[in-house]
PDB file of C-alpha atoms in Angstrom:
ATOM      1  CA  GLN A   1      50.833 180.232 120.167  1.00 94.00           C
ATOM      2  CA  ARG A   2      47.768 180.362 122.677  1.00 97.00           C
ATOM      3  CA  GLN A   3      48.500 183.554 124.919  1.00 98.00           C
ATOM      4  CA  LEU A   4      46.403 185.003 127.553  1.00 98.00           C
ATOM      5  CA  VAL A   5      47.891 188.676 128.750  1.00 98.00           C
ATOM      6  CA  GLU A   6      46.405 190.494 131.962  1.00 98.00           C
ATOM      7  CA  THR A   7      45.962 194.137 132.253  1.00 98.00           C
ATOM      8  CA  GLY A   8      44.510 196.657 134.396  1.00 98.00           C
ATOM      9  CA  GLY A   9      46.037 196.093 137.927  1.00 98.00           C
ATOM     10  CA  GLY A  10      48.467 198.429 139.859  1.00 97.00           C
ATOM     11  CA  LYS A  11      47.974 200.679 142.750  1.00 97.00           C
ATOM     12  CA  ALA A  12      44.620 201.773 144.173  1.00 97.00           C
ATOM     13  CA  GLN A  13      42.959 203.186 147.416  1.00 97.00           C
ATOM     14  CA  PRO A  14      40.630 201.341 149.583  1.00 98.00           C
ATOM     15  CA  GLY A  15      37.377 202.007 148.292  1.00 97.00           C
ATOM     16  CA  GLY A  16      37.958 202.058 144.714  1.00 97.00           C
ATOM     17  CA  SER A  17      37.610 200.414 141.567  1.00 97.00           C
ATOM     18  CA  LEU A  18      39.652 198.749 138.677  1.00 97.00           C
ATOM     19  CA  ARG A  19      39.180 196.869 135.570  1.00 98.00           C
ATOM     20  CA  LEU A  20      41.255 193.900 135.003  1.00 98.00           C
ATOM     21  CA  SER A  21      41.345 192.937 131.508  1.00 98.00           C
ATOM     22  CA  CYS A  22      42.374 189.138 129.608  1.00 98.00           C
ATOM     23  CA  GLU A  23      43.260 189.071 125.939  1.00 98.00           C
ATOM     24  CA  ALA A  24      43.370 185.916 124.176  1.00 98.00           C
ATOM     25  CA  SER A  25      44.967 184.841 121.281  1.00 98.00           C
ATOM     26  CA  GLY A  26      46.516 182.362 119.491  1.00 98.00           C
ATOM     27  CA  PHE A  27      42.941 179.910 119.820  1.00 97.00           C
ATOM     28  CA  HIS A  28      39.386 180.080 119.307  1.00 96.00           C
ATOM     29  CA  SER A  29      38.349 181.839 122.643  1.00 96.00           C
ATOM     30  CA  GLN A  30      34.943 181.882 121.777  1.00 96.00           C
ATOM     31  CA  TYR A  31      34.689 177.876 122.494  1.00 96.00           C
ATOM     32  CA  TYR A  32      36.147 178.247 126.138  1.00 97.00           C
ATOM     33  CA  ASN A  33      35.109 178.863 129.587  1.00 98.00           C
ATOM     34  CA  PHE A  34      37.128 181.513 131.438  1.00 98.00           C
ATOM     35  CA  ALA A  35      38.123 182.428 134.902  1.00 98.00           C
ATOM     36  CA  TRP A  36      39.828 184.974 137.373  1.00 98.00           C
ATOM     37  CA  PHE A  37      42.114 183.314 140.169  1.00 98.00           C
ATOM     38  CA  ARG A  38      44.268 185.304 142.693  1.00 98.00           C
ATOM     39  CA  GLN A  39      47.112 184.540 144.720  1.00 98.00           C
ATOM     40  CA  ALA A  40      47.690 186.747 147.876  1.00 97.00           C
ATOM     41  CA  PRO A  41      50.959 187.241 149.034  1.00 95.00           C
ATOM     42  CA  GLY A  42      51.915 184.078 151.326  1.00 96.00           C
ATOM     43  CA  LYS A  43      48.496 182.458 149.974  1.00 97.00           C
ATOM     44  CA  GLU A  44      47.476 179.644 147.733  1.00 97.00           C
ATOM     45  CA  ARG A  45      46.444 180.972 144.329  1.00 97.00           C
ATOM     46  CA  ALA A  46      42.657 180.589 144.581  1.00 97.00           C
ATOM     47  CA  PRO A  47      39.302 180.945 142.317  1.00 97.00           C
ATOM     48  CA  ILE A  48      37.530 184.232 142.454  1.00 97.00           C
ATOM     49  CA  ALA A  49      35.083 184.272 139.264  1.00 98.00           C
ATOM     50  CA  CYS A  50      34.324 182.479 136.118  1.00 98.00           C
ATOM     51  CA  ILE A  51      31.924 182.683 132.793  1.00 98.00           C
ATOM     52  CA  ALA A  52      30.963 179.979 130.766  1.00 96.00           C
ATOM     53  CA  LEU A  53      30.258 179.893 127.195  1.00 93.00           C
ATOM     54  CA  ASP A  54      26.949 180.358 127.704  1.00 91.00           C
ATOM     55  CA  GLU A  55      27.764 183.030 130.160  1.00 92.00           C
ATOM     56  CA  GLU A  56      26.662 182.287 132.847  1.00 95.00           C
ATOM     57  CA  ARG A  57      28.848 183.201 136.337  1.00 97.00           C
ATOM     58  CA  ASN A  58      30.201 181.883 139.225  1.00 97.00           C
ATOM     59  CA  TYR A  59      31.654 183.672 141.867  1.00 97.00           C
ATOM     60  CA  ALA A  60      33.731 183.198 145.321  1.00 96.00           C
ATOM     61  CA  ALA A  61      31.893 184.166 148.431  1.00 95.00           C
ATOM     62  CA  SER A  62      34.598 186.218 149.023  1.00 93.00           C
ATOM     63  CA  VAL A  63      33.997 188.515 146.215  1.00 95.00           C
ATOM     64  CA  LYS A  64      30.455 188.350 145.290  1.00 93.00           C
ATOM     65  CA  GLY A  65      28.943 191.276 145.050  1.00 95.00           C
ATOM     66  CA  ARG A  66      31.692 193.212 144.445  1.00 97.00           C
ATOM     67  CA  PHE A  67      33.355 192.028 141.350  1.00 98.00           C
ATOM     68  CA  THR A  68      31.619 191.144 138.127  1.00 98.00           C
ATOM     69  CA  ILE A  69      32.864 188.964 135.233  1.00 98.00           C
ATOM     70  CA  SER A  70      32.101 189.394 131.538  1.00 98.00           C
ATOM     71  CA  ARG A  71      33.047 188.415 128.007  1.00 97.00           C
ATOM     72  CA  ASP A  72      33.511 189.853 124.634  1.00 97.00           C
ATOM     73  CA  ASP A  73      33.919 187.019 122.141  1.00 96.00           C
ATOM     74  CA  GLU A  74      34.244 189.822 119.236  1.00 97.00           C
ATOM     75  CA  LYS A  75      37.271 191.562 121.043  1.00 98.00           C
ATOM     76  CA  LYS A  76      38.505 188.110 122.790  1.00 98.00           C
ATOM     77  CA  ALA A  77      38.771 189.387 126.042  1.00 98.00           C
ATOM     78  CA  ILE A  78      37.643 188.959 129.551  1.00 98.00           C
ATOM     79  CA  TYR A  79      37.022 191.343 132.148  1.00 98.00           C
ATOM     80  CA  LEU A  80      36.881 191.408 135.628  1.00 98.00           C
ATOM     81  CA  ASP A  81      35.568 194.760 137.243  1.00 98.00           C
ATOM     82  CA  ILE A  82      36.289 195.284 140.966  1.00 98.00           C
ATOM     83  CA  ASN A  83      34.369 197.516 143.228  1.00 97.00           C
ATOM     84  CA  ASN A  84      35.160 198.580 146.575  1.00 97.00           C
ATOM     85  CA  LEU A  85      38.505 197.691 147.002  1.00 97.00           C
ATOM     86  CA  GLY A  86      40.066 196.362 150.199  1.00 96.00           C
ATOM     87  CA  PRO A  87      43.289 195.742 151.643  1.00 96.00           C
ATOM     88  CA  GLU A  88      42.662 191.853 151.380  1.00 95.00           C
ATOM     89  CA  ASP A  89      41.670 192.324 147.540  1.00 97.00           C
ATOM     90  CA  THR A  90      46.174 193.061 146.973  1.00 98.00           C
ATOM     91  CA  ALA A  91      46.877 189.677 145.341  1.00 98.00           C
ATOM     92  CA  VAL A  92      48.173 188.949 141.953  1.00 98.00           C
ATOM     93  CA  TYR A  93      45.143 187.981 139.454  1.00 98.00           C
ATOM     94  CA  TYR A  94      45.710 185.407 136.874  1.00 98.00           C
ATOM     95  CA  CYS A  95      43.300 184.909 133.700  1.00 98.00           C
ATOM     96  CA  ALA A  96      42.436 181.380 132.750  1.00 98.00           C
ATOM     97  CA  ALA A  97      40.851 179.448 129.940  1.00 98.00           C
ATOM     98  CA  GLY A  98      39.108 175.844 130.688  1.00 97.00           C
ATOM     99  CA  GLY A  99      37.351 173.829 128.528  1.00 92.00           C
ATOM    100  CA  GLY A 100      33.847 171.520 129.559  1.00 90.00           C
ATOM    101  CA  LEU A 101      30.676 171.894 131.396  1.00 90.00           C
ATOM    102  CA  SER A 102      31.907 171.990 134.473  1.00 93.00           C
ATOM    103  CA  TYR A 103      34.903 174.335 134.214  1.00 95.00           C
ATOM    104  CA  CYS A 104      33.048 177.129 136.072  1.00 96.00           C
ATOM    105  CA  ILE A 105      31.761 174.703 138.822  1.00 94.00           C
ATOM    106  CA  GLU A 106      35.018 173.206 139.608  1.00 94.00           C
ATOM    107  CA  TYR A 107      37.811 175.450 138.249  1.00 95.00           C
ATOM    108  CA  ARG A 108      39.524 172.886 136.474  1.00 94.00           C
ATOM    109  CA  PRO A 109      41.181 171.571 134.413  1.00 95.00           C
ATOM    110  CA  THR A 110      42.623 175.054 133.259  1.00 95.00           C
ATOM    111  CA  ASP A 111      44.109 174.665 130.092  1.00 95.00           C
ATOM    112  CA  LEU A 112      46.142 177.962 129.395  1.00 97.00           C
ATOM    113  CA  TRP A 113      47.093 180.582 132.164  1.00 98.00           C
ATOM    114  CA  GLY A 114      47.929 184.228 131.600  1.00 98.00           C
ATOM    115  CA  GLN A 115      51.214 185.838 133.311  1.00 98.00           C
ATOM    116  CA  GLY A 116      49.128 187.460 135.994  1.00 98.00           C
ATOM    117  CA  THR A 117      48.962 191.149 137.370  1.00 98.00           C
ATOM    118  CA  GLN A 118      49.558 192.626 140.108  1.00 98.00           C
ATOM    119  CA  VAL A 119      46.548 194.252 142.187  1.00 98.00           C
ATOM    120  CA  SER A 120      47.694 196.421 145.118  1.00 98.00           C
ATOM    121  CA  VAL A 121      45.553 198.288 147.713  1.00 98.00           C
ATOM    122  CA  SER A 122      46.453 200.289 150.383  1.00 95.00           C
ATOM    123  CA  SER A 123      46.475 203.806 151.808  1.00 92.00           C
TER     124      SER A 123
END
């Protein structure tokens, strides 16, 4: 079965850093675009970063300059490096896979979601 599994979340202090990982299995992930979404408590799930097949990247304004998305197709892995964490970054972070040239522009349609990993930022 096709699967995305996120790891790397947890508790962090303001100003800290985290690397979130997303491992793909059961499909040819090298032919997909990948995105990271997050859902903060009481809010809707929102896109924050995307990396396309050609490794072009797109970021939401709220994370640009602090977050970096990358991919390693040999390892079938996608990463999100987060710097200078703040309380506003507290959320469940989801990895998503989508096809098409416009995926990293529209962030849709998503073909496959991961289960999410919790990031909690507090003192």
